[in-house]
mmCIF file of C-alpha atoms and ligand atoms in Angstrom:
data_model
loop_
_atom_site.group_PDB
_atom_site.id
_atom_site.type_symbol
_atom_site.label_atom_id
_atom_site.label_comp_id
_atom_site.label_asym_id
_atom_site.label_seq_id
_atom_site.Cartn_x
_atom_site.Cartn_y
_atom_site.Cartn_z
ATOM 1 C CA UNK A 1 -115.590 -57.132 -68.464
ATOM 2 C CA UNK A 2 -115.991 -53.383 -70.101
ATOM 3 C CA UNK A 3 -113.983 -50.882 -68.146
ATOM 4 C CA UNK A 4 -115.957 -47.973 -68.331
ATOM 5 C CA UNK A 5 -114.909 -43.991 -67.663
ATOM 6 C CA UNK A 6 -118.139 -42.740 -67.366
ATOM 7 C CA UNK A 7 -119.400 -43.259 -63.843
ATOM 8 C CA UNK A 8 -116.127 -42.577 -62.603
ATOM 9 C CA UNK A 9 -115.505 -39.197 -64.152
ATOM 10 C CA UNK A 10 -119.631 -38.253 -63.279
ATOM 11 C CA UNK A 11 -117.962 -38.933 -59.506
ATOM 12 C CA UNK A 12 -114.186 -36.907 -60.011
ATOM 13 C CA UNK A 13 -116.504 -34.288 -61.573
ATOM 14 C CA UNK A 14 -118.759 -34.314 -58.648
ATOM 15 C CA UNK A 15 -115.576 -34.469 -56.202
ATOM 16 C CA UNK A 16 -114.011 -30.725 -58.278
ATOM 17 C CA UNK A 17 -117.463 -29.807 -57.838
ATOM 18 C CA UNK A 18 -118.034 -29.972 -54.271
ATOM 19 C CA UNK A 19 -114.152 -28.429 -53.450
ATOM 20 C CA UNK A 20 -114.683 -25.683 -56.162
ATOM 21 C CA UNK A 21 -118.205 -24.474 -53.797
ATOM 22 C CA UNK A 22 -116.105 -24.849 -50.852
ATOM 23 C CA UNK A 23 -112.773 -22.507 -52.056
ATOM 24 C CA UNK A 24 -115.081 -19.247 -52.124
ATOM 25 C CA UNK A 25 -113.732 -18.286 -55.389
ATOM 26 C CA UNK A 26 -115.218 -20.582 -59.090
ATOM 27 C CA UNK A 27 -111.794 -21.331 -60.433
ATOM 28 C CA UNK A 28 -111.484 -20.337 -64.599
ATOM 29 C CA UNK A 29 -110.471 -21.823 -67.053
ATOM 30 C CA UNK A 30 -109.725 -20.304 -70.388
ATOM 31 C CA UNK A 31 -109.907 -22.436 -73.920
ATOM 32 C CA UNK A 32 -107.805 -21.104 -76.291
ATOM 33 C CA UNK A 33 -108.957 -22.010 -80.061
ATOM 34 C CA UNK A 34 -107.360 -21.456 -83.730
ATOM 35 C CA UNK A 35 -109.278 -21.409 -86.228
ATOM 36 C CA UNK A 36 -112.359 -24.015 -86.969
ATOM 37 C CA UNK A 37 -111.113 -27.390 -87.268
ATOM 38 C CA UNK A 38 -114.450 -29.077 -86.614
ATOM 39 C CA UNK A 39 -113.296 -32.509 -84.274
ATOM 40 C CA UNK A 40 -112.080 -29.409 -81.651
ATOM 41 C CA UNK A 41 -115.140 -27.515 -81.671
ATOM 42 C CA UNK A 42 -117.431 -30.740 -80.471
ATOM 43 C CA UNK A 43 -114.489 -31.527 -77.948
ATOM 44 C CA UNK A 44 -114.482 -27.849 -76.666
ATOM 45 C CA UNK A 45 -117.961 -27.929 -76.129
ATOM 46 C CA UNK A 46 -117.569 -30.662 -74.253
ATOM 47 C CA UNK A 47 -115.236 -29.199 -72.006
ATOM 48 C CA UNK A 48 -116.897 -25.656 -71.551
ATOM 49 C CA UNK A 49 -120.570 -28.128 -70.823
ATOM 50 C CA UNK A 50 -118.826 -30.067 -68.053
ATOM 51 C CA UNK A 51 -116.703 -27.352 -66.266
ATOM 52 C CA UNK A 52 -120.074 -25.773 -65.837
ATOM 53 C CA UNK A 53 -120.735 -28.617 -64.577
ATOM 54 C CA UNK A 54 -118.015 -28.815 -61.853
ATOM 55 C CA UNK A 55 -118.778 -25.442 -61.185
ATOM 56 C CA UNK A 56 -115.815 -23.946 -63.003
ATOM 57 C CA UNK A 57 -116.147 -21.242 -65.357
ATOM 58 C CA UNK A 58 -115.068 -21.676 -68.604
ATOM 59 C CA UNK A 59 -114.175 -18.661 -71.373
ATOM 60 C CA UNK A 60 -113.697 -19.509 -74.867
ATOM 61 C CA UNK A 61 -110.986 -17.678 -76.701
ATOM 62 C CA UNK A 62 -111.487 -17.775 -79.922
ATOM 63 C CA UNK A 63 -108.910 -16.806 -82.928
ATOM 64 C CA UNK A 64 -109.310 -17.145 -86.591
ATOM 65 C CA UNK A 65 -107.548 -19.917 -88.864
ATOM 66 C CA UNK A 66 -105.319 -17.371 -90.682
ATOM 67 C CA UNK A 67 -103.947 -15.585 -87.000
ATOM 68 C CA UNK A 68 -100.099 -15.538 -86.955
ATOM 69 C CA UNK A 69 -98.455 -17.735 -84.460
ATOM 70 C CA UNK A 70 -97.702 -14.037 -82.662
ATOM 71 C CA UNK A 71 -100.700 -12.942 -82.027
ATOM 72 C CA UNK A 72 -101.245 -16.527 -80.779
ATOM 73 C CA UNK A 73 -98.410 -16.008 -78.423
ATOM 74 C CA UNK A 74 -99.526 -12.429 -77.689
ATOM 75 C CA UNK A 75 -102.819 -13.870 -76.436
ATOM 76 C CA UNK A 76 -100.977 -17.041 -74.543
ATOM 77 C CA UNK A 77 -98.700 -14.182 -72.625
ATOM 78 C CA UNK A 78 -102.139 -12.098 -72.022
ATOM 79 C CA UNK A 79 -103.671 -15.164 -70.204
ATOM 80 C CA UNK A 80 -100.320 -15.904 -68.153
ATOM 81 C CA UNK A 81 -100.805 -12.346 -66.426
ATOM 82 C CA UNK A 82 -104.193 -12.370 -66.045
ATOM 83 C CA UNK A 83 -105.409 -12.732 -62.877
ATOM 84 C CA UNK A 84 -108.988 -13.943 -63.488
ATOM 85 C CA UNK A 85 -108.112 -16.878 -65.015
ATOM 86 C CA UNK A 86 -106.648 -19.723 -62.980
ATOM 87 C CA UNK A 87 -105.690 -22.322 -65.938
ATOM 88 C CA UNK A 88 -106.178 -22.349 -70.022
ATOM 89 C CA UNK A 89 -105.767 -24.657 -72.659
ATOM 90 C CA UNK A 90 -104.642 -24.220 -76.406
ATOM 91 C CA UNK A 91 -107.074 -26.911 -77.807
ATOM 92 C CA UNK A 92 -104.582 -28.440 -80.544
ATOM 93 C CA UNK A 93 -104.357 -29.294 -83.430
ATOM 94 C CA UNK A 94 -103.224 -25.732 -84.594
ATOM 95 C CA UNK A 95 -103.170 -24.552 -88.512
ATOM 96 C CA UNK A 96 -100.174 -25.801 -89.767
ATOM 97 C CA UNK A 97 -98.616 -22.094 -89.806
ATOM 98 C CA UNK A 98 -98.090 -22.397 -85.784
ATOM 99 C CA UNK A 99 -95.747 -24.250 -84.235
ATOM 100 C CA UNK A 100 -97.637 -26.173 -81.133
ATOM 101 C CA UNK A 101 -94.230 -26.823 -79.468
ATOM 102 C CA UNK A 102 -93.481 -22.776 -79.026
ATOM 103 C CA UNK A 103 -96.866 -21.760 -78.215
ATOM 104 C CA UNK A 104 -96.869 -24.519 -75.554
ATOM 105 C CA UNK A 105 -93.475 -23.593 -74.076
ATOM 106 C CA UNK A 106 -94.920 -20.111 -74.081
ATOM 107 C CA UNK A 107 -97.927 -21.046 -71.181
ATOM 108 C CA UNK A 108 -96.682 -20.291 -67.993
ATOM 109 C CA UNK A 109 -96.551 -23.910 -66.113
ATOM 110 C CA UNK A 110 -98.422 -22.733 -63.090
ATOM 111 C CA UNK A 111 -101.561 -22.471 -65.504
ATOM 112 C CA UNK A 112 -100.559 -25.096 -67.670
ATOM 113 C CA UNK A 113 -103.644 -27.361 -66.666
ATOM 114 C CA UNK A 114 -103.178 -29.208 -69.753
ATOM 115 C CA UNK A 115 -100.247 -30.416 -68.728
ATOM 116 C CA UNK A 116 -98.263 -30.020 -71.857
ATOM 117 C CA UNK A 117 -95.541 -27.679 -70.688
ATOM 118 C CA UNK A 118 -92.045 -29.158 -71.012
ATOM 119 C CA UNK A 119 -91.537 -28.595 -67.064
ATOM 120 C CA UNK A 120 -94.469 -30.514 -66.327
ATOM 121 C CA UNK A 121 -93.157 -33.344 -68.492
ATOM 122 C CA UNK A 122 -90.398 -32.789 -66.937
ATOM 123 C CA UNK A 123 -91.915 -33.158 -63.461
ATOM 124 C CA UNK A 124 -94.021 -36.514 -64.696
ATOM 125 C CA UNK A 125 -90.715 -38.138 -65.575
ATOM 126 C CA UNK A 126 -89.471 -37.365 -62.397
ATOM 127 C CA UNK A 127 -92.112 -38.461 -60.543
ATOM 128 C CA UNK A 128 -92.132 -35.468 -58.397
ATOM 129 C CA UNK A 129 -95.772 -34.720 -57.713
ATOM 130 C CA UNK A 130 -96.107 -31.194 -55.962
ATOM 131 C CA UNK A 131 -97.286 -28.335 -58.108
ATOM 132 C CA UNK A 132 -97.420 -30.420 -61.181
ATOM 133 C CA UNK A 133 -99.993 -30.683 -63.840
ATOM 134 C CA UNK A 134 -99.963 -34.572 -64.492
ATOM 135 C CA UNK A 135 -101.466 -34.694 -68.624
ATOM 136 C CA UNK A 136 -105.363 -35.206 -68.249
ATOM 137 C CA UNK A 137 -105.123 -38.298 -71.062
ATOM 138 C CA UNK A 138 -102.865 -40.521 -68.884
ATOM 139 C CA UNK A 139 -103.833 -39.355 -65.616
ATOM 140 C CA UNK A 140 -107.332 -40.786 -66.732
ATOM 141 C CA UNK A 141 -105.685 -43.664 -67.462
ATOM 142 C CA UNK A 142 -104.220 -44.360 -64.589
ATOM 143 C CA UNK A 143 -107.171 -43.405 -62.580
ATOM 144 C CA UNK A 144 -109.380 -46.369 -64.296
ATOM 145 C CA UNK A 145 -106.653 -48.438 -63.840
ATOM 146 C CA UNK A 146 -107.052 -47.714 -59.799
ATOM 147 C CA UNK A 147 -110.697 -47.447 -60.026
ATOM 148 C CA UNK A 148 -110.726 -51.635 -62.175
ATOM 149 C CA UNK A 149 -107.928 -52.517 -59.455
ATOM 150 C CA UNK A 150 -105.953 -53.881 -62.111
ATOM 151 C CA UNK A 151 -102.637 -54.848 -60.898
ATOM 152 C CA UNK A 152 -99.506 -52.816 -61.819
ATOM 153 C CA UNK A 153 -96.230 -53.820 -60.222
ATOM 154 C CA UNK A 154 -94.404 -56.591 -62.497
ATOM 155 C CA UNK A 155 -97.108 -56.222 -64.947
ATOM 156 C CA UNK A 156 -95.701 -56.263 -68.522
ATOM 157 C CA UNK A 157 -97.653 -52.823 -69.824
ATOM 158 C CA UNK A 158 -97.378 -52.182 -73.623
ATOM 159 C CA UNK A 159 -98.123 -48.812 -74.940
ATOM 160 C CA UNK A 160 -99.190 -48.915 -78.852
ATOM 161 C CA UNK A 161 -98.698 -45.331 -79.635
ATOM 162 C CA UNK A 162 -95.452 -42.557 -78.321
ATOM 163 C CA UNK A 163 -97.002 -39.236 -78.667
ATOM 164 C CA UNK A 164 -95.756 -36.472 -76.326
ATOM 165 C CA UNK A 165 -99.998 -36.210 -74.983
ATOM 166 C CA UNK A 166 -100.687 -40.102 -74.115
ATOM 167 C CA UNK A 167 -98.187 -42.471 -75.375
ATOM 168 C CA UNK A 168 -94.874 -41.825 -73.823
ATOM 169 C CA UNK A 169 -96.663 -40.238 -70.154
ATOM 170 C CA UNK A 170 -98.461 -43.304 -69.878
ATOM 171 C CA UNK A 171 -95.219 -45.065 -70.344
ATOM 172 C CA UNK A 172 -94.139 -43.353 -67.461
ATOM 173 C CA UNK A 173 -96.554 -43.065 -65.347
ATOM 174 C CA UNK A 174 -97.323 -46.958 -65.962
ATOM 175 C CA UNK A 175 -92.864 -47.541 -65.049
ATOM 176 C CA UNK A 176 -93.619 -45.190 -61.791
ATOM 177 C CA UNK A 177 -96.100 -48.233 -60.807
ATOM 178 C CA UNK A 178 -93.786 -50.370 -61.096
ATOM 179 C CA UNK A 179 -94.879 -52.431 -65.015
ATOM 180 C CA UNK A 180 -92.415 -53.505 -67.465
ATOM 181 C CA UNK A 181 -93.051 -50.863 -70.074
ATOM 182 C CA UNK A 182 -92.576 -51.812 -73.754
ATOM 183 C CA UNK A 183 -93.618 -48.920 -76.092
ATOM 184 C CA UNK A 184 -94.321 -49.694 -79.696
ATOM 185 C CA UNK A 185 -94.724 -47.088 -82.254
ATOM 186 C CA UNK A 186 -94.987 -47.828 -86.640
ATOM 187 C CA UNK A 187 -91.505 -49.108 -87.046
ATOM 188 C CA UNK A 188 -91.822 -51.505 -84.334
ATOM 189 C CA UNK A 189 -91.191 -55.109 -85.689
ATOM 190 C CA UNK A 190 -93.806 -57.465 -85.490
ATOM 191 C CA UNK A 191 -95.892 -55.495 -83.110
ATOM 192 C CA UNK A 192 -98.462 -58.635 -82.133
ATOM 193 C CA UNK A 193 -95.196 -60.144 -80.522
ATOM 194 C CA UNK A 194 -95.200 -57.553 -77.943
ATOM 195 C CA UNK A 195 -99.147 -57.049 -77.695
ATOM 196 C CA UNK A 196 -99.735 -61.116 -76.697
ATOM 197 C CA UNK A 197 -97.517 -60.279 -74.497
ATOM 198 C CA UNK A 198 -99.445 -57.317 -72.840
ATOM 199 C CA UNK A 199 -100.805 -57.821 -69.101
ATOM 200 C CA UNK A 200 -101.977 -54.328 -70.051
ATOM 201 C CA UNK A 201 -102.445 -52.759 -73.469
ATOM 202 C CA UNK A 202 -102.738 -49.272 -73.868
ATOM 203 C CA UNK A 203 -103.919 -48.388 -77.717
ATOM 204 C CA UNK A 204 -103.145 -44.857 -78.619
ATOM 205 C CA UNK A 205 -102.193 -44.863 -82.669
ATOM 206 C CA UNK A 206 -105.395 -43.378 -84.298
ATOM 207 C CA UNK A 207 -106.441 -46.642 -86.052
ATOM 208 C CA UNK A 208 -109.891 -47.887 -86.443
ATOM 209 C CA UNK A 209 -110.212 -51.718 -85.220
ATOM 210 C CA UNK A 210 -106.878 -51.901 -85.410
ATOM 211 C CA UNK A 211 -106.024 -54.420 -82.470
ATOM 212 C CA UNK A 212 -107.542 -57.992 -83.195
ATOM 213 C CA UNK A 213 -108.287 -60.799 -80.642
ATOM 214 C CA UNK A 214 -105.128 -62.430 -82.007
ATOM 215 C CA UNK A 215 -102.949 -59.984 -81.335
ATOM 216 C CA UNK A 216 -104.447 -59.652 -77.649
ATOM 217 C CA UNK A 217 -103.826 -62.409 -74.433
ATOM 218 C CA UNK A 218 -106.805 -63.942 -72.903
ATOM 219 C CA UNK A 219 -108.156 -61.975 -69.557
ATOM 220 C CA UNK A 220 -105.445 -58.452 -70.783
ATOM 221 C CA UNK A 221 -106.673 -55.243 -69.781
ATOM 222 C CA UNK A 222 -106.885 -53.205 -73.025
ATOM 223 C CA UNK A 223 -107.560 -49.617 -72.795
ATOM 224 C CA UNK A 224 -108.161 -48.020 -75.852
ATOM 225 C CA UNK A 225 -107.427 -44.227 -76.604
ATOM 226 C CA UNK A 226 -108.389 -44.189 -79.929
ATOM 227 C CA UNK A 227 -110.789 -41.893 -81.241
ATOM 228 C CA UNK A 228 -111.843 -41.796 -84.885
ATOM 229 C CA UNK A 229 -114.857 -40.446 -86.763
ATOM 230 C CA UNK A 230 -115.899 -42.726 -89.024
ATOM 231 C CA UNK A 231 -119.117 -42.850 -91.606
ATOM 232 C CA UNK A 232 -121.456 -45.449 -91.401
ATOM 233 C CA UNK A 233 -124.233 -46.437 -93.737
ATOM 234 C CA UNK A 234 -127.453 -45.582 -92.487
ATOM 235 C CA UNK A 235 -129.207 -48.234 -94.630
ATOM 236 C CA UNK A 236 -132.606 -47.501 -96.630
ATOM 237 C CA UNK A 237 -130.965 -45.175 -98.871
ATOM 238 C CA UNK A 238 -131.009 -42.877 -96.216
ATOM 239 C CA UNK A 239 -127.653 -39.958 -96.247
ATOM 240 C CA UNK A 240 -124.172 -41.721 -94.259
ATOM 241 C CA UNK A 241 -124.358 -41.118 -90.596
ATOM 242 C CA UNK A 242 -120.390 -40.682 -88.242
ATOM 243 C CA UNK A 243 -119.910 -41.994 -84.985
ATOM 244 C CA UNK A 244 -117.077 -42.258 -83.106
ATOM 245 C CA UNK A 245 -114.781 -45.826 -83.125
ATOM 246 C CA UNK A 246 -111.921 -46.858 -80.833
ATOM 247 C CA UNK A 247 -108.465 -48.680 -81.682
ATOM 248 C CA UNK A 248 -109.683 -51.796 -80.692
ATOM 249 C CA UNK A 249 -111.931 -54.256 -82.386
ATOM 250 C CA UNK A 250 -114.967 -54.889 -80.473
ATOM 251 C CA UNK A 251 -114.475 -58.383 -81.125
ATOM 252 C CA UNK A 252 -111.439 -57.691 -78.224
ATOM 253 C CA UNK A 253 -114.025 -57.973 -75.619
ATOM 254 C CA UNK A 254 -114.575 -61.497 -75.724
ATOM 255 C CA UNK A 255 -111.449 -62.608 -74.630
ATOM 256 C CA UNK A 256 -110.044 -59.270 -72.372
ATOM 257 C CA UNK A 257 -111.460 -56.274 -70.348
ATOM 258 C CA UNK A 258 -111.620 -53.464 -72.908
ATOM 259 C CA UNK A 259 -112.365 -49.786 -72.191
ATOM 260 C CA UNK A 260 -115.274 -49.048 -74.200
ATOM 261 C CA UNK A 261 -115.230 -46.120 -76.984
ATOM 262 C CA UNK A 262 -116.895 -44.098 -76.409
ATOM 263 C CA UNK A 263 -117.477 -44.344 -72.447
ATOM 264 C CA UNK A 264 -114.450 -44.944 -71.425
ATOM 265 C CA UNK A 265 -110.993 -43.428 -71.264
ATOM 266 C CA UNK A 266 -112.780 -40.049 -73.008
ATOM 267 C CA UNK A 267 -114.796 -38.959 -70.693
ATOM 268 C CA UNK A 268 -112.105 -38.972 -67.806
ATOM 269 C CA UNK A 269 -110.006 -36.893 -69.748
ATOM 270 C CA UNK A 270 -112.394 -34.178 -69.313
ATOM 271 C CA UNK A 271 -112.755 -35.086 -65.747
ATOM 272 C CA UNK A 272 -108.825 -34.854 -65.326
ATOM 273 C CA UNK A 273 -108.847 -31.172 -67.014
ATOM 274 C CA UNK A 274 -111.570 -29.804 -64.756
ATOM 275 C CA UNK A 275 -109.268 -31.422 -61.330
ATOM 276 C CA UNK A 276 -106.354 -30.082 -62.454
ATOM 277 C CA UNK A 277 -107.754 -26.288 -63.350
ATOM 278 C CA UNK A 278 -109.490 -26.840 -59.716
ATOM 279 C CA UNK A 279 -105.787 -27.197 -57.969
ATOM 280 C CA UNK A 280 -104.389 -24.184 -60.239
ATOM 281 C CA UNK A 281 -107.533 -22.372 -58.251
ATOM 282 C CA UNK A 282 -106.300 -23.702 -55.424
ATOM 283 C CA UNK A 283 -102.855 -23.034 -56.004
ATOM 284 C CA UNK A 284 -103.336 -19.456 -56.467
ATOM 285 C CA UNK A 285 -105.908 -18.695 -53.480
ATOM 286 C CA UNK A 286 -102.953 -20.266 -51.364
ATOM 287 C CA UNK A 287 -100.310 -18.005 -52.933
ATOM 288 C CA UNK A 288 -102.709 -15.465 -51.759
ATOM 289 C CA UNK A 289 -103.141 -13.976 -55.621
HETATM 290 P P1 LIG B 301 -100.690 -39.459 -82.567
HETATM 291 O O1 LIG B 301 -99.887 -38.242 -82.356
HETATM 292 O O2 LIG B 301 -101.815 -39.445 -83.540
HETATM 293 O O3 LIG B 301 -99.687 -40.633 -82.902
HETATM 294 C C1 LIG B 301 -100.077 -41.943 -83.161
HETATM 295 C C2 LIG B 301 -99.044 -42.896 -82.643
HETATM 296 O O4 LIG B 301 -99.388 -44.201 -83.090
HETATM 297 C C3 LIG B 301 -97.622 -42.599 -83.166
HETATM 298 O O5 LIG B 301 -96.688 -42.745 -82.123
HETATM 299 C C4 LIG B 301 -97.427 -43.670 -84.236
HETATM 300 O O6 LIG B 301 -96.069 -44.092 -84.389
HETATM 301 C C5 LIG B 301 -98.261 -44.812 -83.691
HETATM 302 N N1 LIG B 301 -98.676 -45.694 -84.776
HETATM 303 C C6 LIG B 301 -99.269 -45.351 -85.924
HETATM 304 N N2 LIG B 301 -99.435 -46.432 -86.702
HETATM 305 C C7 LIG B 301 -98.939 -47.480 -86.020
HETATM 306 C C8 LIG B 301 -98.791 -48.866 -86.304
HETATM 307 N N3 LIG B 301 -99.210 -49.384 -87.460
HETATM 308 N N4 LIG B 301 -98.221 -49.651 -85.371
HETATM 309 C C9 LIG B 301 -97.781 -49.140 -84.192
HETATM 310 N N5 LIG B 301 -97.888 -47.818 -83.880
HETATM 311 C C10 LIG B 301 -98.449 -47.017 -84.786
HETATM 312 O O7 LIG B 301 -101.246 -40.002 -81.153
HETATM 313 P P2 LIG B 301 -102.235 -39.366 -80.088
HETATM 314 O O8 LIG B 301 -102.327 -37.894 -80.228
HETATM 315 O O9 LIG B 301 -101.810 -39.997 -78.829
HETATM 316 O O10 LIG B 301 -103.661 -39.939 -80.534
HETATM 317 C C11 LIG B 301 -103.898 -41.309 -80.703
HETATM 318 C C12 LIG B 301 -105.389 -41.559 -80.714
HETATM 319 O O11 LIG B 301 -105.902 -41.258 -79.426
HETATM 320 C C13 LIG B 301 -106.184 -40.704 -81.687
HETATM 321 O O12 LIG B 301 -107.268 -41.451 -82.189
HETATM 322 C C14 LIG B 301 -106.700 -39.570 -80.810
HETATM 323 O O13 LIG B 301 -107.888 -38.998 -81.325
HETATM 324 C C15 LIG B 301 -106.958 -40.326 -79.535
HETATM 325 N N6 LIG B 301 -106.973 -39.515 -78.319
HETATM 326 C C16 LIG B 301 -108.026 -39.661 -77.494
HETATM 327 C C17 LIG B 301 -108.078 -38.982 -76.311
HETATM 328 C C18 LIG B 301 -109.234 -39.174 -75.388
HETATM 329 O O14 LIG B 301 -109.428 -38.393 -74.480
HETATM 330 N N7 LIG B 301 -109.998 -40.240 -75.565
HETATM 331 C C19 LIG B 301 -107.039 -38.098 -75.956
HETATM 332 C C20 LIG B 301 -105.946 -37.983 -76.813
HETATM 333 C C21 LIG B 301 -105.917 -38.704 -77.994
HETATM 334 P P3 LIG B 301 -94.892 -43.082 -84.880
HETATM 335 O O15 LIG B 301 -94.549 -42.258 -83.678
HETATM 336 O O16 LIG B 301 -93.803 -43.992 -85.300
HETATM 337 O O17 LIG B 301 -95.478 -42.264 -85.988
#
């Protein structure tokens, strides 16, 4: 079985949608971008097509590559006061020059709808779920995991991957439901050891066709984060073509239920942005701002 995203964000989307019409006010986002690092520009547009979509409005603020990291904070500390805009986003990476951890403590955490903010970590690892921005990534995750009623409690879950945006939230998230959570990063020893093992697999490491069928136990649930651009011959002698490849090998699918790439765990993070800039709407309408 493929475990797609798309429907199911078409119907969150659809859900943010219907709430935004009915809150009086189109909650705002704002997108905050460095520079013009090419991979963020198609996932921007992305975002700005489908909160119009969901009947948010989107801005784009847009710096150039060589800003210093204060002006980027200047412009993160504009966007915490103003009151137009509901939630923003600093679409990372950022040039090297800028340190992503300061600029992300610098977002107040009430309009942190990326989630990213160390006090919404924080509240994630606690498990306490009022006024928190859950990370979209994850929260996707664990939403197709609902959707595919794939069983959670005493499930052993292993996470491929321990970045701060999917690996170690999903870890957590996956613990709060109850799994056996392994994480496995590049210094783990003999990582297929812990994959076979894997009820569910979540791939998050940024390598093409990196997880085999023999690494993989009949009937797992594999969802794959993994997004790379890769060139592909177009045959003919015609110019290379790119498309976009997952973690797993497709050859995966034959003996588990993979999340497709693309179609599946992608296009709910998007849907997992727009819900969470729709409760900083609703947030503020209810503290009356
Ligand atoms: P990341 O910061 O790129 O880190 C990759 C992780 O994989 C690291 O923890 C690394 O271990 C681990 N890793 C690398 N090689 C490994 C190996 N040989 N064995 C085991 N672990 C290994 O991670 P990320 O930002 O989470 O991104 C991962 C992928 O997900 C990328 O392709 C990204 O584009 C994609 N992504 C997709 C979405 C979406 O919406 N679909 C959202 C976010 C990210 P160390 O910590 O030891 O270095």
């Amino acid at each position: 079985m493929l475990l797609y995203g798309k429907e199911l964000a078409e119907r969150i989307i659809g859900h943010v949608k219907a709430e935004a019409e009915g809150l009086g006010i189109a909650p705002r986002l704002g997108i905050v971008v460095v520079g013009d690092y090419q991979p963020s520009q198609v996932y921007v547009k992305k975002k700005m097509e489908t909160a119009k979509r969901a009947g948010i409005e989107a801005e784009l603020f847009h710096l150039p590559h060589n800003s210093e990291e204060k002006e980027v904070l200047a412009l993160v500390q504009k966007l915490n006061r103003d009151g137009k805009i509901d939630g923003f986003i600093v679409q990372l990476p950022l040039p090297p020059h800028i340190s992503p951890d300061k600029v992300i403590e610098a977002i107040d955490p009430r309009k942190d709808v990326d989630g990213f903010h160390p006090s919404n970590m924080g509240k994630v690892l606690l498990n306490l779920k009022d006024e928190v921005f859950e990370p979209a990534t994850p929260s996707g995750i664990m939403r197709l995991i609902e959707h595919y009623k794939i069983p959670v409690s005493g499930a052993n879950a292993v996470i491929v991957g321990r970045s701060n945006i999917v690996g170690k939230p999903i870890a957590v998230m996956l613990l709060h439901g109850d799994a056996t959570v392994t994480v496995c990063h590049s210094k783990t020893r003999n990582l297929p050891e812990h994959t076979k093992r894997a009820d569910i697999l979540v791939v998050a490491a940024g390598k093409p066709f990196f997880i085999k069928p023999d690494m993989v136990k009949e009937g797992a649930y594999v969802i794959d984060v993994g997004t790379t651009r890769v060139e592909v011959e177009a045959g003919n002698g015609k110019p290379k073509t790119s498309k976009v490849v997952g973690d797993v090998d497709p050859k995966v699918q034959e003996k588990a239920n993979v999340s497709p790439v693309p179609g599946g765990v992608g296009p709910l993070t998007v849907a997992m942005l727009l819900q969470n800039t729709l409760k900083a709407a609703k947030m503020r309408k209810k503290a009356g701002k």
